[in-house]
PDB file of C-alpha atoms and ligand atoms in Angstrom:
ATOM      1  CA  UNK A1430     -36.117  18.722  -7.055  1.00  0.00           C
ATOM      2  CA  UNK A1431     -34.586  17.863  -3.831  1.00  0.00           C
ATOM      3  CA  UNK A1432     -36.139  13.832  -3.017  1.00  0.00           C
ATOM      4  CA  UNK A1433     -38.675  14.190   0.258  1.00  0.00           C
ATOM      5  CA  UNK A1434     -37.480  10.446   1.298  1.00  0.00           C
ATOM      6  CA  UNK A1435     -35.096   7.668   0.611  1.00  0.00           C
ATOM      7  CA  UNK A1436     -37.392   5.528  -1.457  1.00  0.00           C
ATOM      8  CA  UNK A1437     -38.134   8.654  -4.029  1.00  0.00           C
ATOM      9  CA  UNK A1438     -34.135   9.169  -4.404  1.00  0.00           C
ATOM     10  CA  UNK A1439     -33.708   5.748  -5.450  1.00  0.00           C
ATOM     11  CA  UNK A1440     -36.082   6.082  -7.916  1.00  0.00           C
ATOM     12  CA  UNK A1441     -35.421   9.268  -9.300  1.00  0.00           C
ATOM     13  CA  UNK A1442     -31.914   8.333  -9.381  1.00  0.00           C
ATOM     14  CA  UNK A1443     -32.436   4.913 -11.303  1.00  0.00           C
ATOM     15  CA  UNK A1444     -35.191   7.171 -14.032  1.00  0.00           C
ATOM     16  CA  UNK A1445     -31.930   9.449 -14.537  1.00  0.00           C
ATOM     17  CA  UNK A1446     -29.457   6.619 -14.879  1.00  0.00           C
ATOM     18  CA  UNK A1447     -31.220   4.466 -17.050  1.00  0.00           C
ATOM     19  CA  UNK A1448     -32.261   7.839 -19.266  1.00  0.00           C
ATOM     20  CA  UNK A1449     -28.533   8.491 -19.856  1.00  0.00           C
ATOM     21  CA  UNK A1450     -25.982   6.674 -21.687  1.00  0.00           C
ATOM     22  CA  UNK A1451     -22.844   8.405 -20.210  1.00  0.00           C
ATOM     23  CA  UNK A1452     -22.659   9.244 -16.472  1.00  0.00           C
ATOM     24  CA  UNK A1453     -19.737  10.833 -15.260  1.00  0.00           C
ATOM     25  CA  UNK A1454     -19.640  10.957 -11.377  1.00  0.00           C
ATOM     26  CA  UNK A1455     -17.654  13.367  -9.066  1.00  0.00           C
ATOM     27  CA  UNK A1456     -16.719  12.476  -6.037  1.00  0.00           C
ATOM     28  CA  UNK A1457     -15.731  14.315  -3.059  1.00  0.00           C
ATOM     29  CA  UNK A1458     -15.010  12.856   0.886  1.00  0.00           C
ATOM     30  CA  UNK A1459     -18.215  12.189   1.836  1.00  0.00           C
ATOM     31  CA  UNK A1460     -18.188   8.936  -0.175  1.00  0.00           C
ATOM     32  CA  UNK A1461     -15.458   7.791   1.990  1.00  0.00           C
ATOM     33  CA  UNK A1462     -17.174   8.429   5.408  1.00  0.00           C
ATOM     34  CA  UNK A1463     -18.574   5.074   5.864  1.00  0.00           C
ATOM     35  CA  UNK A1464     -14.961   3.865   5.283  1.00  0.00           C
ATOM     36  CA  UNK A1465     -13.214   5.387   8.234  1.00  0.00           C
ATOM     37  CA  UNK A1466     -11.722   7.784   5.838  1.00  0.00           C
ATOM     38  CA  UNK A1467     -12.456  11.333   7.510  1.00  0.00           C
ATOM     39  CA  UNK A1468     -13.428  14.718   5.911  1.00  0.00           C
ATOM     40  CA  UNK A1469      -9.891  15.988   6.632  1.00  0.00           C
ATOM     41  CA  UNK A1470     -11.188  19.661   5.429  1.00  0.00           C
ATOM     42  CA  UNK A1471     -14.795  19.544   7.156  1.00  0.00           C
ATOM     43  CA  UNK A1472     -15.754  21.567  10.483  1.00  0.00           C
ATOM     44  CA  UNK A1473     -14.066  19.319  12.917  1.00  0.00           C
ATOM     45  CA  UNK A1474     -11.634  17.509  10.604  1.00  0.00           C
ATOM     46  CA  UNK A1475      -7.501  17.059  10.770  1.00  0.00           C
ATOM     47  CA  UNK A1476      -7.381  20.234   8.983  1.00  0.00           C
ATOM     48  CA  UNK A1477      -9.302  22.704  11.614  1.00  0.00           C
ATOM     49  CA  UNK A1478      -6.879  21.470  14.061  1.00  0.00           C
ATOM     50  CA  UNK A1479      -3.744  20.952  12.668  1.00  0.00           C
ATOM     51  CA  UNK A1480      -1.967  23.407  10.367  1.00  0.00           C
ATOM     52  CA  UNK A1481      -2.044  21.300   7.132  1.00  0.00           C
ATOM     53  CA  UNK A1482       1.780  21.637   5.695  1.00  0.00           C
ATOM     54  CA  UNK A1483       2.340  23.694   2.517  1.00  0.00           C
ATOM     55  CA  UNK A1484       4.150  22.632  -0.525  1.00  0.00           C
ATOM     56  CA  UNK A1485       6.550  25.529  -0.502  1.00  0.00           C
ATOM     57  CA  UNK A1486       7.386  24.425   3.506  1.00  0.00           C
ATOM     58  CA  UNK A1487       7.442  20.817   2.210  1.00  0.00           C
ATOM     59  CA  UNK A1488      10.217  21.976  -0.546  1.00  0.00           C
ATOM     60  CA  UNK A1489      12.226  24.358   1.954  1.00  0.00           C
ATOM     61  CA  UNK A1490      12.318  22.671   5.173  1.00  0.00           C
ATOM     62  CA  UNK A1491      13.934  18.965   5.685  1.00  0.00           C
ATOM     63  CA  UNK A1492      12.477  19.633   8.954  1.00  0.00           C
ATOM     64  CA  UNK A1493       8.698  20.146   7.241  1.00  0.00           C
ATOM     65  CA  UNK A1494       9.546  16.768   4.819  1.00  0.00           C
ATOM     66  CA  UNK A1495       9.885  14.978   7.902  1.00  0.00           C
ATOM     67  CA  UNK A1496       6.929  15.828   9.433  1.00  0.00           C
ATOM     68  CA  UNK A1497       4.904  15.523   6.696  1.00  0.00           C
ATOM     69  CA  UNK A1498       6.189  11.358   6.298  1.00  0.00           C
ATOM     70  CA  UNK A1499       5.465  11.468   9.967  1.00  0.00           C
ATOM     71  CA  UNK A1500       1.550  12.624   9.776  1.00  0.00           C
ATOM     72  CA  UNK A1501       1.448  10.683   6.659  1.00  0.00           C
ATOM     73  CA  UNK A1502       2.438   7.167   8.221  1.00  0.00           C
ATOM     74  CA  UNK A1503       0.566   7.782  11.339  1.00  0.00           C
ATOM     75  CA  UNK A1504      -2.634   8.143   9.015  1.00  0.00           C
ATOM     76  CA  UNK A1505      -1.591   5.230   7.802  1.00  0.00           C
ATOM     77  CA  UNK A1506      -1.475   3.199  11.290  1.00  0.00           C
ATOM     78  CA  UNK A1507      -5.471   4.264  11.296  1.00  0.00           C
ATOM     79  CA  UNK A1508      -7.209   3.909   7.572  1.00  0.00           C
ATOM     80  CA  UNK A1509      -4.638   2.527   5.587  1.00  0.00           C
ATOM     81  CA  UNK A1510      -6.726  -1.248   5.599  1.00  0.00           C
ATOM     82  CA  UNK A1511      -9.844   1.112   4.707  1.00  0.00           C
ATOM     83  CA  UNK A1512     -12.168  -0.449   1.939  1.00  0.00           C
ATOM     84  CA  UNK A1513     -14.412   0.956  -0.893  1.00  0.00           C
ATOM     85  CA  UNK A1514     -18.186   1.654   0.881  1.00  0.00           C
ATOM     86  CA  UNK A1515     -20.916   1.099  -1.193  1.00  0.00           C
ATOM     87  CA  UNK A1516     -20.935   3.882  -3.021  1.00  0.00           C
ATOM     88  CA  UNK A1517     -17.827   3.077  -4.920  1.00  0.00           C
ATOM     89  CA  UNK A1518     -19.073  -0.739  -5.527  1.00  0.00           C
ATOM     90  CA  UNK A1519     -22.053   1.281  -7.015  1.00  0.00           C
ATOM     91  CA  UNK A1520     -20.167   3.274  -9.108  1.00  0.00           C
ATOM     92  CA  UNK A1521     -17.914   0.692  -9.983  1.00  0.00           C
ATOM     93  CA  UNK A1522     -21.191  -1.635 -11.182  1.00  0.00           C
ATOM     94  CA  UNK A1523     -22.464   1.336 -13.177  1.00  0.00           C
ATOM     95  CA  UNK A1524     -18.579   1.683 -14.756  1.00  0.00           C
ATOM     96  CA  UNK A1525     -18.403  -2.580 -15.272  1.00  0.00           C
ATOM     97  CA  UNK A1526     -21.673  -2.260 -17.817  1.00  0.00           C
ATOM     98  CA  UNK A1527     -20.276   0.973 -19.567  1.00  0.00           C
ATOM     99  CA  UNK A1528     -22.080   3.673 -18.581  1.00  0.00           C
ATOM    100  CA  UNK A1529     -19.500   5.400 -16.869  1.00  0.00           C
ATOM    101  CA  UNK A1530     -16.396   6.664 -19.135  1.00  0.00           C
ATOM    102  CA  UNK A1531     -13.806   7.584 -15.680  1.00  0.00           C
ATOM    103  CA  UNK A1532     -14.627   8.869 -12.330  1.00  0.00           C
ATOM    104  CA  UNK A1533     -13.505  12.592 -11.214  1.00  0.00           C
ATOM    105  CA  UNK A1534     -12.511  12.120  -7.772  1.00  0.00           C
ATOM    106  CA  UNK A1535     -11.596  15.274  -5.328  1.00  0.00           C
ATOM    107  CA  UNK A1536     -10.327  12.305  -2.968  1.00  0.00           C
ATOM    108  CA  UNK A1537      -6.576  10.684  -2.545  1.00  0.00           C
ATOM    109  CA  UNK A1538      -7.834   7.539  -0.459  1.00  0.00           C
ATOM    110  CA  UNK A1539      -7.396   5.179  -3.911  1.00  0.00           C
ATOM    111  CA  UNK A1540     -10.687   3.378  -3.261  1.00  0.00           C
ATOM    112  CA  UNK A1541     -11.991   4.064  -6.892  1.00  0.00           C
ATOM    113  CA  UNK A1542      -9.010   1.655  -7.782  1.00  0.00           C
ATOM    114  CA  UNK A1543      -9.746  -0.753  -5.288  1.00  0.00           C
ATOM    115  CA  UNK A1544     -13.203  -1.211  -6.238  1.00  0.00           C
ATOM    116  CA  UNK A1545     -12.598  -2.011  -9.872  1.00  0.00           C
ATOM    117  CA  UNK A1546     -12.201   1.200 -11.519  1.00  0.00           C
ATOM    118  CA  UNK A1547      -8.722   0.817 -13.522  1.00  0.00           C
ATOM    119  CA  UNK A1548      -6.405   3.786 -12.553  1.00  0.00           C
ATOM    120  CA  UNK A1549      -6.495   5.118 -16.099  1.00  0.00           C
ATOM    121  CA  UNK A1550     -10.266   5.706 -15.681  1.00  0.00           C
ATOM    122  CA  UNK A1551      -9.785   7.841 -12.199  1.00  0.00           C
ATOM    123  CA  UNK A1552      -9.169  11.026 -12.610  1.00  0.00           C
ATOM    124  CA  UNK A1553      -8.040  12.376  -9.386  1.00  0.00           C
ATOM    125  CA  UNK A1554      -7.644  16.326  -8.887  1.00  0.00           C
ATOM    126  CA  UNK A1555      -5.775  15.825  -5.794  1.00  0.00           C
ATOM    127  CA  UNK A1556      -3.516  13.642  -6.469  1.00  0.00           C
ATOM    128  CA  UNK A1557      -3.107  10.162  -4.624  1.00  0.00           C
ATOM    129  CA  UNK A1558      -1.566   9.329  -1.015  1.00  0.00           C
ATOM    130  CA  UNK A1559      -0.919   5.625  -1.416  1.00  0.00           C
ATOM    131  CA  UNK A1560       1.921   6.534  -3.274  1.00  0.00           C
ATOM    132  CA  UNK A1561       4.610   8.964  -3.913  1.00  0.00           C
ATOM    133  CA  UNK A1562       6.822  10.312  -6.801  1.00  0.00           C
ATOM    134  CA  UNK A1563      10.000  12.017  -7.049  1.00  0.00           C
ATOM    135  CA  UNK A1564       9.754  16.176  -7.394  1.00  0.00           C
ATOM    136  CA  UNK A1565      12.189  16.425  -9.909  1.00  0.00           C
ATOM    137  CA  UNK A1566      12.257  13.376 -12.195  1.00  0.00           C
ATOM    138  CA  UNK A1567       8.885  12.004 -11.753  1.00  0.00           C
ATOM    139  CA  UNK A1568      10.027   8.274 -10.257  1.00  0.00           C
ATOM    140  CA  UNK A1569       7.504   6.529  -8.461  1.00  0.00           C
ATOM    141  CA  UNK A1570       8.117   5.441  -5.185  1.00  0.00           C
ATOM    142  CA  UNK A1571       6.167   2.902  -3.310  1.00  0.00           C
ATOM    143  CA  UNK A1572       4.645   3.315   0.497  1.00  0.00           C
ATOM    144  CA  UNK A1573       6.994   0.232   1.535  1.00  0.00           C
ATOM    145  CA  UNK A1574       9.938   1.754   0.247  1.00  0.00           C
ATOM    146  CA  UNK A1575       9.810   5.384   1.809  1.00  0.00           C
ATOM    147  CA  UNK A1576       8.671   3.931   5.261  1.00  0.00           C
ATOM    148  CA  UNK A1577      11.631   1.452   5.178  1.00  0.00           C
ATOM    149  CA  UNK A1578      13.951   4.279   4.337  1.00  0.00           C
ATOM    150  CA  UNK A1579      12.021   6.601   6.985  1.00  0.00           C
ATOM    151  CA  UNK A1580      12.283   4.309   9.715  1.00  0.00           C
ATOM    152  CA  UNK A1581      15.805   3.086   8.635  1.00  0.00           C
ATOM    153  CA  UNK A1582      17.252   6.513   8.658  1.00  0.00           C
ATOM    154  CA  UNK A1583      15.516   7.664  12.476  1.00  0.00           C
ATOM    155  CA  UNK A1584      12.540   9.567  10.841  1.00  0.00           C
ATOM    156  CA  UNK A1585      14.035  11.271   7.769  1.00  0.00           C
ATOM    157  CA  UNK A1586      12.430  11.787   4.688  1.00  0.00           C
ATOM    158  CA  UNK A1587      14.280  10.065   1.985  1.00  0.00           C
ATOM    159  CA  UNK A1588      15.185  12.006  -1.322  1.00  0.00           C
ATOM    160  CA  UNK A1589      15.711  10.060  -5.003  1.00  0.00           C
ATOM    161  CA  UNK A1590      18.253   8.031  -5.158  1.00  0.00           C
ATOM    162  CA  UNK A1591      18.496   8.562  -8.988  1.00  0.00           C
ATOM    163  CA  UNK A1592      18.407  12.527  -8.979  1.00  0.00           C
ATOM    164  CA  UNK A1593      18.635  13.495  -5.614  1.00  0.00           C
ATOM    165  CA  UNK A1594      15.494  15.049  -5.567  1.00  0.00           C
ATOM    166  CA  UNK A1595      12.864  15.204  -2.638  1.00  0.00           C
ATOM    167  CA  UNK A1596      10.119  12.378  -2.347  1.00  0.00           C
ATOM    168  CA  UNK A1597       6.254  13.369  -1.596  1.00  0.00           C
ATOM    169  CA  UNK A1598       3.073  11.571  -1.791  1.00  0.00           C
ATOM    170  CA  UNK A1599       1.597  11.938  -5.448  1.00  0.00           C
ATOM    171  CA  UNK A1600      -1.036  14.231  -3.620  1.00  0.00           C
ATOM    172  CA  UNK A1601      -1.757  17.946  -4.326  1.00  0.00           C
ATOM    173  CA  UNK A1602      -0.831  20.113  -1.201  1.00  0.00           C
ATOM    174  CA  UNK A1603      -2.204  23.093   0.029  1.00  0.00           C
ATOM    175  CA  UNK A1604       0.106  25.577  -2.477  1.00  0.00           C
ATOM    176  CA  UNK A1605       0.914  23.308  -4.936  1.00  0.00           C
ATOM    177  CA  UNK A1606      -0.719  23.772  -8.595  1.00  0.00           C
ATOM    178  CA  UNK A1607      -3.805  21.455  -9.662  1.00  0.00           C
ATOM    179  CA  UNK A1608      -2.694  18.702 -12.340  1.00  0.00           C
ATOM    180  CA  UNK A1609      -3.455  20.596 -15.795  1.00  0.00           C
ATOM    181  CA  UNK A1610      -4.030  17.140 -17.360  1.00  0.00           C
ATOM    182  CA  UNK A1611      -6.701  15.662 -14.757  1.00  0.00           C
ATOM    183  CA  UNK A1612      -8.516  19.413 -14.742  1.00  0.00           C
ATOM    184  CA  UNK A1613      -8.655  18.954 -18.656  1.00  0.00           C
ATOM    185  CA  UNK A1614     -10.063  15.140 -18.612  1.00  0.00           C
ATOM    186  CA  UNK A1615     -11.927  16.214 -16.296  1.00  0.00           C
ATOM    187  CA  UNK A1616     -13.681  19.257 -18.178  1.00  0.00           C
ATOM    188  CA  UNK A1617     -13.897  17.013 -20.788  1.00  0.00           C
ATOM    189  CA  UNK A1618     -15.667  14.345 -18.856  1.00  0.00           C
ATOM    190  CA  UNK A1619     -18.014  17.097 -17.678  1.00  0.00           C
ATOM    191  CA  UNK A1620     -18.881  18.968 -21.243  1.00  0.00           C
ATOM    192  CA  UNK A1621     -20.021  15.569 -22.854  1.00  0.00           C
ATOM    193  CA  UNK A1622     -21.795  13.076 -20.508  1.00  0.00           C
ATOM    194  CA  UNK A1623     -25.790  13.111 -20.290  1.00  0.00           C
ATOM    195  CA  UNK A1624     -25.495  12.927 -16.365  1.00  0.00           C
ATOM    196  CA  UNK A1625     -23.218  14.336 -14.179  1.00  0.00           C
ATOM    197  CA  UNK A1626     -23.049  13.073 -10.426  1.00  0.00           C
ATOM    198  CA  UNK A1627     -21.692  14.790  -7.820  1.00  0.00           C
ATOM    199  CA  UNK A1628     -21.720  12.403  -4.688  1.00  0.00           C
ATOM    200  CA  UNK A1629     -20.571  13.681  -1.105  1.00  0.00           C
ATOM    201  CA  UNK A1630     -18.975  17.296  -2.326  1.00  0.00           C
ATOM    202  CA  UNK A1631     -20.020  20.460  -1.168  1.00  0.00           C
ATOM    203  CA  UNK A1632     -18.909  21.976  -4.592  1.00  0.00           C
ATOM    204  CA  UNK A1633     -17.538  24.802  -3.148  1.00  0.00           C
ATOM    205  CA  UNK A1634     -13.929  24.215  -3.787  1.00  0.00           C
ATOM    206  CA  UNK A1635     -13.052  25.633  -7.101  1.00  0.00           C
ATOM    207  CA  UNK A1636     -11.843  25.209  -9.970  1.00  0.00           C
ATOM    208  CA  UNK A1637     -13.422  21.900  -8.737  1.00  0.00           C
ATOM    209  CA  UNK A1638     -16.800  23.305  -8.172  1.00  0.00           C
ATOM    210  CA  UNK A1639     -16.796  24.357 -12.094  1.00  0.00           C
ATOM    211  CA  UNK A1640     -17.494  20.988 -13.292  1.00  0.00           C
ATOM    212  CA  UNK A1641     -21.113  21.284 -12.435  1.00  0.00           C
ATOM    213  CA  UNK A1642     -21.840  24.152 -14.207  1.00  0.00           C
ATOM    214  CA  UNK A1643     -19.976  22.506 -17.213  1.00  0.00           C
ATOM    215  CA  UNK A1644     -21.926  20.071 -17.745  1.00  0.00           C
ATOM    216  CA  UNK A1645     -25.546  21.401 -17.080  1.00  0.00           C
ATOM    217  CA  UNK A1646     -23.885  24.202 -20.050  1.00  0.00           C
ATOM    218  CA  UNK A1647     -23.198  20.947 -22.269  1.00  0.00           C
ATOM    219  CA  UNK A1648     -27.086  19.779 -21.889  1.00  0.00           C
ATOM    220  CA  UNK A1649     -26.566  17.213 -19.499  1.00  0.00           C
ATOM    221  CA  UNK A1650     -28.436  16.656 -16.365  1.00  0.00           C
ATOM    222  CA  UNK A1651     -27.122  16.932 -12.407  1.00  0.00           C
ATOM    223  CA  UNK A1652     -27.801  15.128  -9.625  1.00  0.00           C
ATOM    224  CA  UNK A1653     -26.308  15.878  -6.222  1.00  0.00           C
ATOM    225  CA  UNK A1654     -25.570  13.269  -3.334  1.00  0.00           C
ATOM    226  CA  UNK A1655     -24.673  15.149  -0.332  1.00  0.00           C
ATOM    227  CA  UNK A1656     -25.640  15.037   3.295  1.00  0.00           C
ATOM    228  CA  UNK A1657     -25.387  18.847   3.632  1.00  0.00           C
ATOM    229  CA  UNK A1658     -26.949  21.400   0.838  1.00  0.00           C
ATOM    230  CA  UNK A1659     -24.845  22.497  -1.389  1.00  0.00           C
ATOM    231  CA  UNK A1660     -25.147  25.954  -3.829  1.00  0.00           C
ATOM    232  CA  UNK A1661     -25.875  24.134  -6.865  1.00  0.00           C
ATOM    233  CA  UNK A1662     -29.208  22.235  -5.715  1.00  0.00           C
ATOM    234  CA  UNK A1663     -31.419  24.838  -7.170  1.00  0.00           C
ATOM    235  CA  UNK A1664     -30.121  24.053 -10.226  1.00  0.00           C
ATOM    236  CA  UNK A1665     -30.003  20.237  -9.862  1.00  0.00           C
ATOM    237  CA  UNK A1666     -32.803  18.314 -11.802  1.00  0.00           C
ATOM    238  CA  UNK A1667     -32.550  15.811  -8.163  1.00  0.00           C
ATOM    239  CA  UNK A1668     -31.063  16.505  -4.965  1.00  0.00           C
ATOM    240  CA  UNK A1669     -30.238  13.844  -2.364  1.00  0.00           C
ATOM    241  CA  UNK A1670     -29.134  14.813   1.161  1.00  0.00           C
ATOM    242  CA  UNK A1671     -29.622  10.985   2.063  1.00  0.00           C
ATOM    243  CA  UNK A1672     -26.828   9.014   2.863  1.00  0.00           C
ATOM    244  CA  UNK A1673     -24.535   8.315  -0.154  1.00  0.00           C
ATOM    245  CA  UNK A1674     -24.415   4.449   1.003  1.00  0.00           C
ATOM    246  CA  UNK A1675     -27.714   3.523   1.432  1.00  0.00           C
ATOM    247  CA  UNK A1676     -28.969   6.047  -1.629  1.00  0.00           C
ATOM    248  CA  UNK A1677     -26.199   4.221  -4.399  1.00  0.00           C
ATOM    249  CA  UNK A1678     -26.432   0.771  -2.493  1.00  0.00           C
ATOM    250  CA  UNK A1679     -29.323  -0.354  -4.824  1.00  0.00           C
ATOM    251  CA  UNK A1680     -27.007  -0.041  -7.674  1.00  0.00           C
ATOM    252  CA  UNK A1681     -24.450  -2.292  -6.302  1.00  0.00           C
ATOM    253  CA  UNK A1682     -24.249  -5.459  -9.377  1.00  0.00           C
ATOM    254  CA  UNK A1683     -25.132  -8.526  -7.777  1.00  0.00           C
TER     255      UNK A1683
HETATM  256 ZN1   ZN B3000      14.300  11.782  -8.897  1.00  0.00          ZN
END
């Protein structure tokens, strides 16, 4: 059913909620939007106008590694102070009384974490920007550290220290293999919760867009929160193309 108005959203949302004891949301950018966090991949976005840099450029080119530090620090400079919107102090109410096991997050923008979520209980399928890890040995590398290196060194992207090997955000490029362990939590997470909740995704990205269909297999039911329509609403028991913020803002704890 896709909600005629606002008010019948809210409620059809709280019925489904309240009927379920584990909800396992998905999130995708549009959660962010309200944050100053752009859709880097919609019509429009970063991504449409500049050729995003793949991981095997990232791994051949020094030349590639310091452009990708440079695009990454200038993002930086314009959403790095960006805080969770409403719908992740919703989610993060819902995940405070126990209804929600972890959070499947398509995004890297860490505002899960920063709205009370602890890390162990996001499980991100892209990876996250807000920090990086070594290639080779796994090491993780603060923000502070590479950009004092970066700048230090004239706009060169710093390697390990302990291995020599090269440093990148802890994101998933374009090219670079999905985590096998978040995919697997995260088909977990999808075969056993009652509801599944896909807020501000156009489900189109697979494997991504699989999760869905895994848990409507496993009996549970699926609500979608997305301005635009997605392919899966005729098989969502509610559709929402409201705004994510004002349609999860009711479920923000006091
Ligand atoms: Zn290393």
């Amino acid at each position: 059913m896709i909600a005629p108005d606002l008010e019948t959203a809210i409620r059809g949302l709280r019925q489904l909620i309240e009927q379920s004891a584990v909800v396992v949301p998905f999130t995708g950018a549009g959660i962010s939007t309200e944050c100053g966090i752009p859709d880097f991949r919609s019509p429009g976005g970063i991504w449409t106008k500049m050729r995003p840099i793949e991981f095997g450029d990232f791994l051949a080119s020094q030349e590639m590694r310091d452009e990708s530090w440079r695009r990454r620090f200038a993002m930086e400079d314009q959403f790095g102070g960006a805080k969770p919107g409403r719908g992740h102090r919703a989610l993060a109410s819902l995940y405070r009384t126990g209804k929600i096991p972890a959070v499947i997050t398509q995004n890297i923008d860490n505002l899960h974490q920063a709205s009370g979520f602890t890390a162990d209980h996001v499980v991100e399928l892209h990876g996250n920007t807000t920090y990086a890890n070594c290639l080779d040995c796994g090491k993780r590398y603060e923000m502070s550290w590479v950009r004092e290196r970066f700048t230090a060194s004239g706009g060169r992207s710093p390697d390990c220290p302990h291995c020599g090997g090269h440093i990148k955000t802890a994101t998933v490029s374009f090219g670079q293999a999905m985590p096998e362990a978040a995919m697997r939590r995260a088909q977990d997470l999808s075969e056993s919760c009652d509801l599944f909740l896909a807020i501000g995704s156009s489900l189109v990205v697979w494997p991504a867009a699989g999760f869905p269909l895994a848990a409507k297999r496993g009996g549970a039911r699926l609500a979608i929160i997305n301005r635009d329509q997605t392919e899966f609403d005729e098989i969502a028991d509610l559709v929402v193309h409201d705004d994510i913020g004002s349609a999860l803002a009711p479920f923000i704890a006091q």
